[in-house]
Short mmCIF file of C-alpha atoms in Angstrom, two decimals:
data_model
loop_
_atom_site.label_atom_id
_atom_site.label_comp_id
_atom_site.label_asym_id
_atom_site.label_seq_id
_atom_site.Cartn_x
_atom_site.Cartn_y
_atom_site.Cartn_z
CA MET A 1 -31.39 -188.32 2.24
CA ASP A 2 -31.47 -185.58 4.78
CA VAL A 3 -34.79 -183.66 4.99
CA GLU A 4 -35.15 -180.17 6.63
CA THR A 5 -38.30 -180.01 8.62
CA ASN A 6 -40.34 -176.86 9.35
CA SER A 7 -42.00 -177.24 12.69
CA ASP A 8 -44.76 -174.76 12.03
CA SER A 9 -45.97 -175.94 8.70
CA GLY A 10 -44.93 -179.58 8.88
CA ALA A 11 -43.72 -179.42 5.23
CA ALA A 12 -40.47 -181.05 4.25
CA TYR A 13 -38.28 -179.82 1.40
CA HIS A 14 -35.40 -181.75 -0.11
CA ASP A 15 -32.20 -179.71 -0.42
CA THR A 16 -31.89 -180.16 -4.19
CA SER A 17 -35.03 -181.68 -5.58
CA VAL A 18 -37.70 -179.11 -4.67
CA PRO A 19 -36.83 -175.38 -4.65
CA PRO A 20 -39.08 -172.85 -2.99
CA PRO A 21 -42.03 -171.61 -4.99
CA GLN A 22 -41.39 -168.68 -7.26
CA GLY A 23 -42.67 -165.42 -5.87
CA VAL A 24 -42.48 -166.65 -2.26
CA SER A 25 -39.44 -165.75 -0.24
CA GLN A 26 -38.18 -167.97 2.48
CA LEU A 27 -39.20 -167.00 5.90
CA PRO A 28 -37.11 -167.25 8.98
CA ARG A 29 -37.72 -170.08 11.28
CA ASN A 30 -40.32 -169.89 14.01
CA GLN A 31 -42.00 -166.85 12.33
CA LYS A 32 -45.72 -166.83 12.06
CA PHE A 33 -47.67 -165.91 9.03
CA ASN A 34 -49.30 -163.16 10.96
CA ASP A 35 -45.92 -161.52 11.24
CA VAL A 36 -45.49 -161.41 7.51
CA PRO A 37 -44.82 -157.90 6.46
CA GLN A 38 -47.40 -156.08 4.43
CA SER A 39 -45.03 -155.72 1.54
CA ILE A 40 -45.72 -159.30 0.33
CA PRO A 41 -47.24 -159.01 -3.09
CA LYS A 42 -50.59 -160.49 -3.89
CA ILE A 43 -50.31 -163.97 -5.51
CA ASP A 44 -52.75 -165.18 -8.05
CA ASP A 45 -53.84 -168.75 -7.19
CA ASN A 46 -54.13 -170.09 -10.73
CA SER A 47 -50.85 -168.67 -11.89
CA LEU A 48 -49.10 -169.85 -8.77
CA THR A 49 -50.43 -173.44 -9.15
CA ASN A 50 -49.52 -173.59 -12.78
CA GLN A 51 -46.10 -172.19 -12.06
CA ASN A 52 -45.51 -174.70 -9.28
CA ILE A 53 -46.61 -177.52 -11.50
CA SER A 54 -44.47 -176.38 -14.36
CA ASN A 55 -41.46 -175.81 -12.18
CA VAL A 56 -41.50 -179.27 -10.58
CA PRO A 57 -38.60 -181.22 -12.03
CA PRO A 58 -38.88 -184.90 -12.63
CA SER A 59 -37.58 -186.75 -9.69
CA SER A 60 -38.07 -189.83 -7.64
CA GLN A 61 -40.41 -187.96 -5.28
CA THR A 62 -43.70 -189.58 -4.84
CA SER A 63 -46.96 -188.20 -5.98
CA ASP A 64 -48.09 -187.84 -2.42
CA ASP A 65 -45.25 -185.56 -1.63
CA VAL A 66 -46.03 -183.50 -4.65
CA SER A 67 -49.64 -183.13 -3.69
CA VAL A 68 -48.68 -182.29 -0.17
CA MET A 69 -46.27 -179.71 -1.36
CA SER A 70 -48.82 -178.22 -3.72
CA GLN A 71 -51.35 -178.24 -0.96
CA LYS A 72 -48.97 -176.43 1.34
CA ALA A 73 -48.08 -174.00 -1.36
CA GLU A 74 -51.76 -173.32 -1.90
CA ASP A 75 -52.18 -172.82 1.82
CA ILE A 76 -49.30 -170.41 1.82
CA SER A 77 -50.80 -168.47 -1.09
CA VAL A 78 -54.20 -168.41 0.58
CA SER A 79 -52.62 -167.28 3.79
CA GLY A 80 -50.71 -164.53 1.93
CA GLN A 81 -53.93 -163.55 0.24
CA LYS A 82 -55.65 -163.37 3.58
CA VAL A 83 -52.79 -161.38 5.09
CA GLN A 84 -52.88 -159.04 2.16
CA ASP A 85 -56.65 -158.77 2.47
CA ILE A 86 -56.24 -158.06 6.15
CA SER A 87 -53.60 -155.41 5.41
CA VAL A 88 -55.81 -153.88 2.73
CA SER A 89 -58.72 -153.94 5.14
CA SER A 90 -56.61 -152.35 7.82
CA GLN A 91 -55.40 -149.89 5.25
CA LYS A 92 -59.00 -149.12 4.31
CA VAL A 93 -59.90 -148.83 7.95
CA GLU A 94 -57.00 -146.51 8.44
CA ASP A 95 -58.05 -144.56 5.37
CA VAL A 96 -61.60 -144.41 6.64
CA SER A 97 -60.35 -143.32 10.05
CA LEU A 98 -58.11 -140.79 8.37
CA ASN A 99 -61.02 -139.65 6.27
CA ASN A 100 -63.18 -139.44 9.37
CA THR A 101 -60.42 -137.57 11.15
CA LYS A 102 -60.04 -135.26 8.20
CA THR A 103 -63.81 -134.87 8.08
CA ASN A 104 -63.83 -134.11 11.77
CA ASP A 105 -60.94 -131.77 11.27
CA VAL A 106 -62.73 -130.14 8.36
CA SER A 107 -65.91 -129.86 10.42
CA LEU A 108 -63.91 -128.53 13.33
CA ASN A 109 -62.10 -126.18 11.04
CA GLY A 110 -65.45 -125.14 9.57
CA GLU A 111 -66.85 -124.53 13.00
CA ILE A 112 -63.73 -122.65 14.02
CA THR A 113 -63.86 -120.71 10.75
CA GLU A 114 -67.50 -119.94 11.30
CA LYS A 115 -66.75 -118.84 14.84
CA ILE A 116 -63.84 -116.71 13.65
CA GLN A 117 -66.02 -115.23 10.89
CA ALA A 118 -68.78 -114.61 13.40
CA GLU A 119 -66.28 -112.97 15.75
CA ASP A 120 -64.88 -110.94 12.86
CA ASN A 121 -68.38 -109.94 11.82
CA ASN A 122 -69.23 -109.01 15.38
CA LYS A 123 -65.97 -107.13 15.68
CA SER A 124 -66.53 -105.37 12.35
CA LYS A 125 -70.09 -104.58 13.35
CA THR A 126 -68.81 -103.32 16.69
CA GLU A 127 -66.13 -101.30 14.96
CA GLN A 128 -68.67 -99.99 12.45
CA ASN A 129 -71.03 -99.18 15.26
CA GLY A 130 -68.15 -97.58 17.11
CA LEU A 131 -67.16 -95.64 14.02
CA GLN A 132 -70.77 -94.68 13.46
CA LEU A 133 -71.00 -93.64 17.06
CA ASP A 134 -67.72 -91.77 16.71
CA ASP A 135 -68.98 -90.12 13.51
CA LYS A 136 -72.24 -89.26 15.19
CA SER A 137 -70.41 -87.89 18.21
CA VAL A 138 -68.08 -85.87 15.95
CA VAL A 139 -71.05 -84.53 14.00
CA GLN A 140 -72.85 -83.72 17.22
CA GLU A 141 -69.76 -81.99 18.56
CA GLU A 142 -69.44 -80.01 15.33
CA VAL A 143 -73.11 -79.06 15.50
CA ILE A 144 -72.70 -78.04 19.13
CA ILE A 145 -69.58 -76.00 18.31
CA GLN A 146 -71.36 -74.38 15.36
CA LYS A 147 -74.35 -73.54 17.53
CA GLU A 148 -72.02 -72.14 20.18
CA LYS A 149 -70.29 -70.01 17.56
CA GLU A 150 -73.61 -68.76 16.23
CA ALA A 151 -74.79 -68.08 19.76
CA ASN A 152 -71.56 -66.22 20.52
CA GLU A 153 -71.88 -64.21 17.31
CA GLU A 154 -75.49 -63.42 18.06
CA SER A 155 -74.62 -62.48 21.62
CA SER A 156 -71.72 -60.31 20.42
CA GLU A 157 -73.97 -58.64 17.86
CA ALA A 158 -76.62 -58.19 20.52
CA ASN A 159 -74.02 -56.71 22.86
CA LEU A 160 -72.86 -54.33 20.14
CA ARG A 161 -76.42 -53.30 19.45
CA MET A 162 -77.02 -52.85 23.15
CA LYS A 163 -73.89 -50.72 23.44
CA GLU A 164 -74.95 -48.63 20.45
CA ASP A 165 -78.43 -48.27 21.86
CA GLU A 166 -77.02 -47.34 25.26
CA GLU A 167 -74.77 -44.79 23.62
CA LEU A 168 -77.65 -43.40 21.63
CA ARG A 169 -79.85 -43.28 24.74
CA LYS A 170 -77.04 -41.61 26.64
CA TYR A 171 -77.06 -38.65 24.28
CA ASN A 172 -80.76 -38.77 23.38
CA ARG A 173 -82.26 -38.65 26.86
CA LYS A 174 -84.85 -35.97 26.40
CA ILE A 175 -88.35 -35.37 27.66
CA PRO A 176 -90.55 -35.09 24.56
CA GLU A 177 -92.16 -31.89 25.83
CA GLU A 178 -88.75 -30.29 26.19
CA ARG A 179 -87.62 -31.03 22.67
CA SER A 180 -87.69 -27.97 20.52
CA ALA A 181 -88.00 -30.20 17.46
CA VAL A 182 -91.35 -31.53 18.71
CA LYS A 183 -92.68 -28.03 19.28
CA LYS A 184 -91.25 -26.91 15.96
CA ASP A 185 -93.07 -29.70 14.12
CA LYS A 186 -96.37 -28.70 15.72
CA ILE A 187 -95.84 -25.06 14.81
CA ASP A 188 -94.85 -25.89 11.25
CA GLU A 189 -98.10 -27.73 10.73
CA HIS A 190 -99.75 -24.32 10.92
CA PHE A 191 -97.24 -21.82 9.55
CA ASP A 192 -95.70 -23.87 6.75
CA ARG A 193 -98.92 -23.56 4.86
CA LEU A 194 -98.08 -19.87 4.36
CA PRO A 195 -95.23 -18.35 2.30
CA TRP A 196 -92.00 -18.23 4.28
CA VAL A 197 -92.16 -14.44 4.85
CA PHE A 198 -95.65 -14.54 6.30
CA GLY A 199 -94.86 -17.70 8.20
CA ALA A 200 -91.82 -16.05 9.84
CA ILE A 201 -93.78 -12.91 10.72
CA GLY A 202 -96.61 -15.04 12.07
CA ARG A 203 -94.20 -16.91 14.33
CA VAL A 204 -92.75 -13.73 15.77
CA LEU A 205 -95.99 -11.72 16.14
CA ASN A 206 -98.15 -14.63 17.28
CA LEU A 207 -100.68 -14.22 14.47
CA GLY A 208 -102.00 -17.74 14.82
CA VAL A 209 -105.10 -18.57 16.83
CA SER A 210 -103.56 -21.34 18.90
CA TYR A 211 -99.96 -21.10 17.73
CA GLY A 212 -97.25 -18.49 17.86
CA PRO A 213 -93.99 -18.00 19.66
CA GLN A 214 -93.40 -20.94 21.96
CA PHE A 215 -91.17 -19.84 24.83
CA ALA A 216 -88.80 -22.16 26.58
CA PRO A 217 -89.73 -23.05 30.16
CA ILE A 218 -87.73 -21.51 32.98
CA ASN A 219 -87.01 -24.76 34.81
CA ILE A 220 -84.87 -26.30 32.07
CA PRO A 221 -81.85 -28.25 33.46
CA LEU A 222 -78.54 -26.40 33.57
CA ARG A 223 -76.84 -28.88 31.26
CA ARG A 224 -79.31 -28.00 28.54
CA ARG A 225 -78.51 -24.31 29.03
CA PHE A 226 -74.85 -25.11 28.53
CA GLN A 227 -75.69 -27.03 25.38
CA THR A 228 -77.66 -24.13 23.96
CA PHE A 229 -74.84 -21.73 24.81
CA ALA A 230 -72.26 -23.97 23.06
CA VAL A 231 -74.29 -24.05 19.85
CA LEU A 232 -74.99 -20.32 20.04
CA PHE A 233 -71.23 -19.67 20.41
CA TRP A 234 -70.56 -21.80 17.31
CA MET A 235 -73.21 -19.99 15.27
CA SER A 236 -72.12 -16.55 16.46
CA THR A 237 -68.50 -17.10 15.52
CA PHE A 238 -69.48 -18.34 12.09
CA LEU A 239 -71.94 -15.56 11.33
CA PHE A 240 -70.57 -12.56 13.20
CA LEU A 241 -66.91 -12.97 14.19
CA GLY A 242 -65.41 -12.29 10.77
CA ALA A 243 -67.73 -9.45 9.82
CA SER A 244 -67.52 -7.74 13.25
CA SER A 245 -63.71 -8.05 13.28
CA THR A 246 -63.47 -6.39 9.85
CA LEU A 247 -65.67 -3.49 10.97
CA PHE A 248 -63.70 -3.16 14.19
CA LEU A 249 -60.33 -2.87 12.37
CA LEU A 250 -61.77 -0.33 9.96
CA TYR A 251 -63.09 1.70 12.86
CA LEU A 252 -59.69 1.65 14.58
CA PHE A 253 -57.90 2.69 11.40
CA PHE A 254 -60.18 5.56 10.42
CA TYR A 255 -61.67 6.88 13.64
CA THR A 256 -59.18 6.27 16.45
CA LYS A 257 -55.53 6.87 17.26
CA TYR A 258 -55.00 3.09 17.27
CA TRP A 259 -54.81 2.95 13.49
CA TRP A 260 -51.47 1.15 13.82
CA VAL A 261 -53.27 -1.89 15.25
CA SER A 262 -55.13 -2.33 12.00
CA LEU A 263 -51.92 -1.77 10.04
CA CYS A 264 -50.06 -4.37 12.07
CA TYR A 265 -52.77 -6.91 11.50
CA LEU A 266 -52.79 -6.19 7.77
CA THR A 267 -49.03 -6.77 7.65
CA TRP A 268 -49.52 -10.05 9.53
CA PHE A 269 -52.29 -11.13 7.19
CA LEU A 270 -50.26 -10.49 4.01
CA GLY A 271 -47.48 -12.75 5.24
CA ASP A 272 -49.78 -15.40 6.67
CA ARG A 273 -52.53 -15.51 4.06
CA THR A 274 -51.34 -18.76 2.46
CA VAL A 275 -50.93 -20.73 5.67
CA CYS A 276 -54.41 -22.16 5.14
CA ASN A 277 -52.94 -23.95 2.09
CA ARG A 278 -49.92 -25.22 4.06
CA GLY A 279 -51.48 -27.29 6.81
CA GLY A 280 -53.00 -24.49 8.87
CA ARG A 281 -52.18 -23.76 12.47
CA ARG A 282 -53.88 -26.10 14.92
CA PHE A 283 -54.02 -25.94 18.70
CA GLU A 284 -55.03 -29.12 20.46
CA TRP A 285 -56.09 -27.34 23.63
CA LEU A 286 -58.74 -25.44 21.66
CA ARG A 287 -59.92 -28.62 19.95
CA ARG A 288 -60.39 -30.28 23.35
CA TRP A 289 -62.50 -27.60 24.98
CA GLY A 290 -65.21 -29.01 27.23
CA LEU A 291 -67.54 -26.65 25.37
CA TRP A 292 -67.56 -28.99 22.40
CA LYS A 293 -68.96 -31.84 24.50
CA HIS A 294 -72.00 -29.66 25.21
CA TYR A 295 -72.14 -28.78 21.52
CA ARG A 296 -72.25 -32.50 20.70
CA ASP A 297 -74.95 -33.26 23.27
CA PHE A 298 -77.23 -30.46 22.04
CA PHE A 299 -78.35 -32.31 18.91
CA PRO A 300 -76.84 -34.91 19.80
CA ILE A 301 -74.15 -35.85 17.22
CA HIS A 302 -72.98 -39.46 16.84
CA LEU A 303 -69.98 -40.90 15.03
CA ILE A 304 -70.79 -44.42 13.77
CA LYS A 305 -67.70 -46.44 12.87
CA THR A 306 -68.30 -49.37 10.51
CA ALA A 307 -64.72 -50.15 9.43
CA ASP A 308 -61.17 -49.68 10.65
CA LEU A 309 -58.74 -47.33 8.93
CA ASP A 310 -55.05 -48.08 8.48
CA PRO A 311 -52.86 -45.37 10.10
CA SER A 312 -50.10 -46.16 7.60
CA LYS A 313 -52.20 -44.59 4.83
CA ASN A 314 -53.71 -41.19 4.08
CA TYR A 315 -57.45 -40.80 3.51
CA ILE A 316 -59.82 -38.38 1.83
CA MET A 317 -63.11 -38.72 3.70
CA GLY A 318 -66.11 -37.41 1.80
CA TYR A 319 -68.85 -35.88 3.96
CA HIS A 320 -72.47 -35.97 2.71
CA PRO A 321 -74.72 -34.06 2.67
CA HIS A 322 -73.45 -30.52 3.15
CA GLY A 323 -76.38 -29.30 5.20
CA VAL A 324 -76.78 -25.62 5.96
CA LEU A 325 -73.59 -25.29 8.04
CA SER A 326 -72.12 -28.84 8.20
CA ALA A 327 -72.61 -29.08 11.94
CA GLY A 328 -71.61 -32.75 12.06
CA ALA A 329 -68.39 -32.27 10.08
CA PHE A 330 -67.32 -29.43 12.39
CA CYS A 331 -67.93 -31.54 15.50
CA HIS A 332 -66.06 -34.60 14.18
CA PHE A 333 -63.02 -33.05 12.49
CA ALA A 334 -62.60 -29.53 13.94
CA THR A 335 -63.10 -30.59 17.57
CA GLU A 336 -62.77 -33.66 19.77
CA GLY A 337 -66.45 -33.55 20.67
CA THR A 338 -67.02 -37.08 19.37
CA ASP A 339 -63.48 -38.29 20.25
CA PHE A 340 -62.36 -38.82 16.69
CA SER A 341 -58.74 -39.40 17.76
CA LYS A 342 -59.87 -42.19 20.11
CA ARG A 343 -62.20 -43.79 17.60
CA PHE A 344 -59.50 -43.69 14.91
CA PRO A 345 -56.16 -43.74 16.72
CA GLY A 346 -53.05 -42.67 14.85
CA PHE A 347 -54.84 -40.10 12.66
CA THR A 348 -54.65 -36.33 12.42
CA PRO A 349 -58.00 -34.96 11.22
CA TYR A 350 -58.32 -31.92 8.96
CA LEU A 351 -61.54 -30.14 7.98
CA LEU A 352 -61.38 -28.70 4.45
CA THR A 353 -63.61 -25.65 3.81
CA LEU A 354 -63.87 -22.73 1.41
CA GLU A 355 -60.81 -20.54 1.10
CA ALA A 356 -62.98 -17.44 1.46
CA GLN A 357 -63.43 -18.19 5.17
CA TYR A 358 -59.70 -17.59 5.76
CA ILE A 359 -59.86 -14.01 4.56
CA LEU A 360 -61.97 -12.71 7.44
CA PRO A 361 -59.75 -11.27 10.19
CA PHE A 362 -59.55 -13.03 13.55
CA TYR A 363 -62.06 -15.58 12.44
CA ARG A 364 -59.40 -17.21 10.24
CA GLU A 365 -57.05 -17.63 13.22
CA TYR A 366 -59.79 -19.09 15.34
CA PHE A 367 -60.95 -21.46 12.62
CA MET A 368 -57.44 -22.67 11.69
CA SER A 369 -56.77 -23.37 15.38
CA THR A 370 -59.39 -26.12 15.20
CA GLY A 371 -57.50 -27.92 12.44
CA ALA A 372 -59.44 -26.50 9.51
CA VAL A 373 -57.63 -25.75 6.24
CA SER A 374 -58.54 -24.60 2.76
CA ALA A 375 -60.21 -27.00 0.33
CA THR A 376 -57.90 -26.14 -2.57
CA ARG A 377 -55.58 -28.19 -4.74
CA GLU A 378 -52.52 -26.56 -3.14
CA SER A 379 -53.76 -27.45 0.34
CA MET A 380 -54.47 -31.09 -0.53
CA ASP A 381 -51.15 -31.46 -2.36
CA TYR A 382 -49.34 -30.13 0.69
CA LEU A 383 -51.06 -32.47 3.16
CA LEU A 384 -51.01 -35.60 1.02
CA GLY A 385 -47.63 -35.01 -0.63
CA ARG A 386 -45.63 -34.64 2.57
CA GLU A 387 -43.74 -37.49 4.14
CA GLY A 388 -45.64 -39.47 6.73
CA SER A 389 -49.12 -40.88 6.92
CA GLY A 390 -52.18 -40.99 9.15
CA ARG A 391 -53.83 -37.86 7.75
CA ALA A 392 -57.63 -37.85 7.48
CA LEU A 393 -58.91 -35.04 5.26
CA CYS A 394 -62.63 -34.36 5.60
CA LEU A 395 -63.95 -32.86 2.39
CA VAL A 396 -67.57 -31.74 2.07
CA VAL A 397 -67.76 -32.81 -1.55
CA GLY A 398 -71.06 -31.12 -2.44
CA GLY A 399 -69.74 -27.68 -1.58
CA ALA A 400 -71.63 -24.52 -0.87
CA LYS A 401 -73.93 -25.03 -3.84
CA GLU A 402 -75.28 -28.24 -2.31
CA SER A 403 -76.35 -26.33 0.82
CA LEU A 404 -79.03 -24.57 -1.23
CA ASP A 405 -80.75 -27.94 -1.79
CA CYS A 406 -80.63 -29.08 1.84
CA HIS A 407 -84.25 -29.30 2.94
CA PRO A 408 -85.74 -31.57 5.59
CA GLY A 409 -87.06 -34.78 4.10
CA SER A 410 -84.92 -34.64 0.93
CA VAL A 411 -81.46 -35.88 -0.02
CA VAL A 412 -79.88 -34.15 -3.02
CA LEU A 413 -76.13 -34.62 -3.53
CA HIS A 414 -74.08 -32.61 -6.02
CA LEU A 415 -71.62 -35.23 -7.23
CA ASN A 416 -71.84 -35.56 -11.01
CA LYS A 417 -69.52 -32.61 -11.67
CA ARG A 418 -67.33 -33.13 -8.58
CA LYS A 419 -64.40 -35.25 -9.77
CA GLY A 420 -61.42 -33.21 -8.60
CA PHE A 421 -61.12 -35.11 -5.31
CA CYS A 422 -60.85 -38.40 -7.24
CA LYS A 423 -57.97 -36.98 -9.26
CA MET A 424 -56.20 -35.89 -6.06
CA ALA A 425 -56.72 -39.34 -4.56
CA LEU A 426 -55.11 -41.01 -7.60
CA ARG A 427 -52.18 -38.61 -7.69
CA HIS A 428 -51.28 -39.31 -4.08
CA GLY A 429 -52.60 -42.87 -3.67
CA ALA A 430 -54.96 -41.74 -0.88
CA SER A 431 -57.89 -44.01 -0.11
CA LEU A 432 -61.43 -42.65 -0.32
CA VAL A 433 -63.87 -43.05 2.56
CA PRO A 434 -67.58 -42.29 2.00
CA MET A 435 -69.52 -40.83 4.93
CA PHE A 436 -73.18 -40.02 5.24
CA SER A 437 -74.58 -37.84 7.99
CA PHE A 438 -78.23 -38.64 8.67
CA GLY A 439 -80.13 -35.70 10.16
CA GLU A 440 -77.83 -32.98 8.81
CA ASN A 441 -80.62 -31.59 6.62
CA GLU A 442 -83.19 -31.62 9.44
CA ILE A 443 -81.57 -29.25 11.97
CA TYR A 444 -82.69 -26.16 9.96
CA ASP A 445 -85.62 -25.21 7.83
CA GLN A 446 -84.93 -23.42 4.57
CA ILE A 447 -87.17 -21.35 2.38
CA ALA A 448 -88.48 -22.95 -0.81
CA ASN A 449 -86.00 -22.23 -3.62
CA PRO A 450 -86.61 -24.57 -6.54
CA GLU A 451 -84.44 -24.29 -9.63
CA GLY A 452 -85.55 -21.39 -11.82
CA SER A 453 -87.28 -19.44 -9.05
CA PHE A 454 -86.39 -15.84 -8.26
CA VAL A 455 -84.96 -16.78 -4.87
CA ARG A 456 -82.69 -19.42 -6.41
CA ARG A 457 -81.42 -17.08 -9.13
CA PHE A 458 -80.59 -14.47 -6.51
CA GLN A 459 -78.73 -17.00 -4.38
CA ASN A 460 -76.71 -18.31 -7.34
CA ALA A 461 -75.68 -14.79 -8.35
CA LEU A 462 -74.62 -13.89 -4.82
CA GLN A 463 -72.67 -17.13 -4.47
CA LYS A 464 -70.64 -16.35 -7.59
CA LEU A 465 -69.87 -12.90 -6.17
CA ILE A 466 -68.77 -13.73 -2.63
CA GLY A 467 -68.08 -17.48 -2.91
CA LEU A 468 -70.48 -18.33 -0.06
CA ALA A 469 -73.99 -19.70 -0.50
CA PRO A 470 -76.53 -17.33 1.10
CA CYS A 471 -78.87 -19.90 2.64
CA MET A 472 -82.11 -18.41 3.98
CA PHE A 473 -82.64 -20.80 6.87
CA ILE A 474 -84.96 -20.74 9.84
CA GLY A 475 -84.04 -22.12 13.23
CA ARG A 476 -85.12 -21.53 16.79
CA GLY A 477 -84.18 -18.88 19.32
CA VAL A 478 -82.42 -19.06 22.64
CA PHE A 479 -85.54 -18.62 24.79
CA GLN A 480 -88.22 -19.53 22.27
CA TYR A 481 -88.76 -22.27 19.71
CA SER A 482 -90.29 -20.33 16.84
CA LEU A 483 -87.62 -18.31 15.04
CA GLY A 484 -83.86 -17.82 15.36
CA ILE A 485 -80.39 -18.91 14.31
CA VAL A 486 -80.02 -21.76 16.79
CA PRO A 487 -80.55 -25.18 15.14
CA PHE A 488 -83.29 -27.51 16.25
CA ARG A 489 -82.51 -30.40 18.56
CA LYS A 490 -82.44 -33.22 16.07
CA PRO A 491 -79.95 -36.08 16.25
CA ILE A 492 -77.18 -36.36 13.66
CA TYR A 493 -75.74 -39.80 12.87
CA THR A 494 -72.53 -39.73 10.83
CA VAL A 495 -71.81 -43.20 9.43
CA VAL A 496 -68.22 -43.82 8.30
CA GLY A 497 -68.22 -46.33 5.46
CA THR A 498 -65.67 -48.83 4.20
CA PRO A 499 -62.57 -47.28 2.61
CA ILE A 500 -61.93 -47.57 -1.12
CA ASP A 501 -58.31 -48.40 -1.90
CA VAL A 502 -56.84 -46.15 -4.60
CA PRO A 503 -53.61 -46.91 -6.51
CA LEU A 504 -50.89 -44.30 -6.89
CA VAL A 505 -51.08 -42.76 -10.39
CA LYS A 506 -49.02 -39.60 -10.85
CA ASN A 507 -50.74 -38.68 -14.11
CA PRO A 508 -54.21 -40.26 -14.03
CA THR A 509 -56.19 -40.47 -17.23
CA LYS A 510 -59.75 -39.31 -17.64
CA GLU A 511 -60.99 -42.89 -17.75
CA GLU A 512 -59.30 -43.70 -14.44
CA ILE A 513 -60.80 -40.60 -12.80
CA VAL A 514 -64.28 -41.36 -14.11
CA GLY A 515 -64.05 -45.02 -13.04
CA LEU A 516 -62.99 -44.10 -9.51
CA HIS A 517 -65.74 -41.47 -9.35
CA GLU A 518 -68.40 -44.02 -10.31
CA THR A 519 -67.11 -46.43 -7.68
CA TYR A 520 -67.28 -43.73 -5.03
CA VAL A 521 -70.79 -42.57 -5.99
CA ASN A 522 -72.08 -46.16 -5.84
CA ALA A 523 -70.46 -46.57 -2.41
CA VAL A 524 -72.25 -43.45 -1.12
CA ILE A 525 -75.60 -44.67 -2.45
CA ASP A 526 -75.10 -48.12 -0.91
CA LEU A 527 -74.13 -46.56 2.42
CA TYR A 528 -77.26 -44.43 2.47
CA ASN A 529 -79.59 -47.29 1.51
CA LYS A 530 -78.02 -49.60 4.09
CA TYR A 531 -78.47 -47.34 7.11
CA LYS A 532 -81.37 -45.07 6.25
CA HIS A 533 -83.95 -47.30 7.98
CA LYS A 534 -81.94 -47.17 11.18
CA TYR A 535 -80.83 -43.54 11.39
CA SER A 536 -82.92 -41.46 8.99
CA GLU A 537 -86.02 -39.60 10.09
CA PHE A 538 -87.35 -40.03 6.55
CA PRO A 539 -86.34 -43.55 5.48
CA GLU A 540 -88.80 -43.48 2.58
CA CYS A 541 -86.80 -40.69 0.96
CA ASP A 542 -84.66 -41.71 -2.02
CA ILE A 543 -81.22 -40.28 -2.67
CA LYS A 544 -80.78 -38.06 -5.72
CA ILE A 545 -77.44 -37.45 -7.45
CA VAL A 546 -77.17 -34.27 -9.57
#
C-alpha cells in the first residue's frame, strides 16, 4: 500500500483509510505553519479530538498509527491555536499601536486645536484691540473736529463782535469833554429840578450858581462842525421849509408883481397832490448826498442787521419807537447814510409818514425826493399791489401820538389800537419785520406831559386840528449845549429783527388780523428784551404797550 509522506511533519496518511481532519484544510507541500494565513478559524481541542475519534473508520490500521495521527492532529490544532493567538496578539498590538497613534493624533490635534484657538483668541483680541483703538481714534477725531468747529464758531463770533465793536468805535470816537450829552446831563442835574419853563429860562439866562449856558469850544474839529451843520439842515427843513415857503408864495401873490409864480405852483400842486400816494418821486442823487454821512456820524446812527431779507418778497418794516422826529428812520430809509441798499441788496426803501407833510409847498418836493411817501392805505396798496418785489416800506407804527410819550429813560409804544398795517400785510402777503431803535428817545428832552395834564390836553387838541403832534422838546444849540433845536449827541442803534412770514389773504378776518398783530407785538417785545442790555442807555427800563 502506497503511503504519501509529508517531509515537514513526518505524518503518513493512507489514500483511502484516513481522511484529513474535519475543520483543517490541506496545506500545500513545503509550507510552514508560520505561513498559515490568519483566516484559519480557532479549533477547540476537545471537540477536535472527539471528532477525530468519531470519524476514524474501522480499518486494519494499527493502534500506534492512530495514536500518532491523533497526536499529530493535536499538534496541528495546538499550532493553529498558537498561530491564532499570535495573530490575535499581533492584532491587539496593532490595535494598541493604532490606539496609541490615534491618541497621539488626538493629542496632536488637541495641541494644534489649542494653538489654533490661542491664535484665534490672540487674533480676536488683536482685532478687538485694533477695533477699540480704531473706535478710540474715531472718537478722538470726532472730539477734535467738534472742538475745532466750536473754536471756529467762537472765533467767527469773536470776529463778528470785534467788527461790530470796531464799527461802533469808528462812529463813536469822541472825547468825553466834547460830548454835548455829557454836558447836558450835568446841566440837567441842576435845572431838571425846576419846572420846564423856569429850567429853560435858567439855561438861557445863566441863573444857576455854577451852571448855565455851556458854550462849545472854538477848537472843535472841522468834521464835527460839518456834522452839526448836517443835523441843523435836517431840522431846519423839517421845521421851517414848509412854513417859510407858504409865507413866501403868499407874499408873492399879494404884494408883488410875481403873483403868477404862486398861481403856477398852485396849479402844479393840484395836479400833483396825490403823487405821494402813488410811489412818490425819488432822486437817488439826493439820497446819496455826502451830507447824510455827516448826519449819521453826528449821533452816530447804526443799522444792526440780525437776519437776511429775501428780495423776491415785499416787506413792511415797523419802526419803534417814534421818538420826537424819527431821526433814525430818516437816516436809514430816506437817505443812504447807513448804506441800506448795501446792507440789504435788491431792495428799494420807502419811508412812510403823515400825509399832512405833503401839503406844504416845496417841502413836499424835497421830502418825496428822498423816497418818502404817504402812510395811507392808498399808498400802501399802490406799492404792495404793483408787479415786482423787493420793496421795503418803513412804517413808524406808533404815529405822531406816540411821539408825545417819548421821554428819555422810558419806552412806551402805541400798538394796541394799531392793527391796520397787519391787515395790509395779509391782503398783499407782505412779510412783517420788527425794528427797534435804541437811543431814539434820548436825543431830545421833552416837557413833562402825563395823561390828564393841561399840557397833554392841549397837545391832543392841536394834534386833532393839524394832524401833527406838537412836541415841546428841548435840545442843544449850535454854539452852546444848553438850549436849542439841535439834538444831543447820543448814539442810535436800530436793530432789524427776524421777518415774520405772512400768507396772502385777500379778505382777512378779524381773527386773522388779531392773531398776526399779537405775533408782531410779541416779536417787538422779544427784540427789545434781547438787545436792551447791549444797546440801551437804560437797560433796566421795561417796555410798555398801550
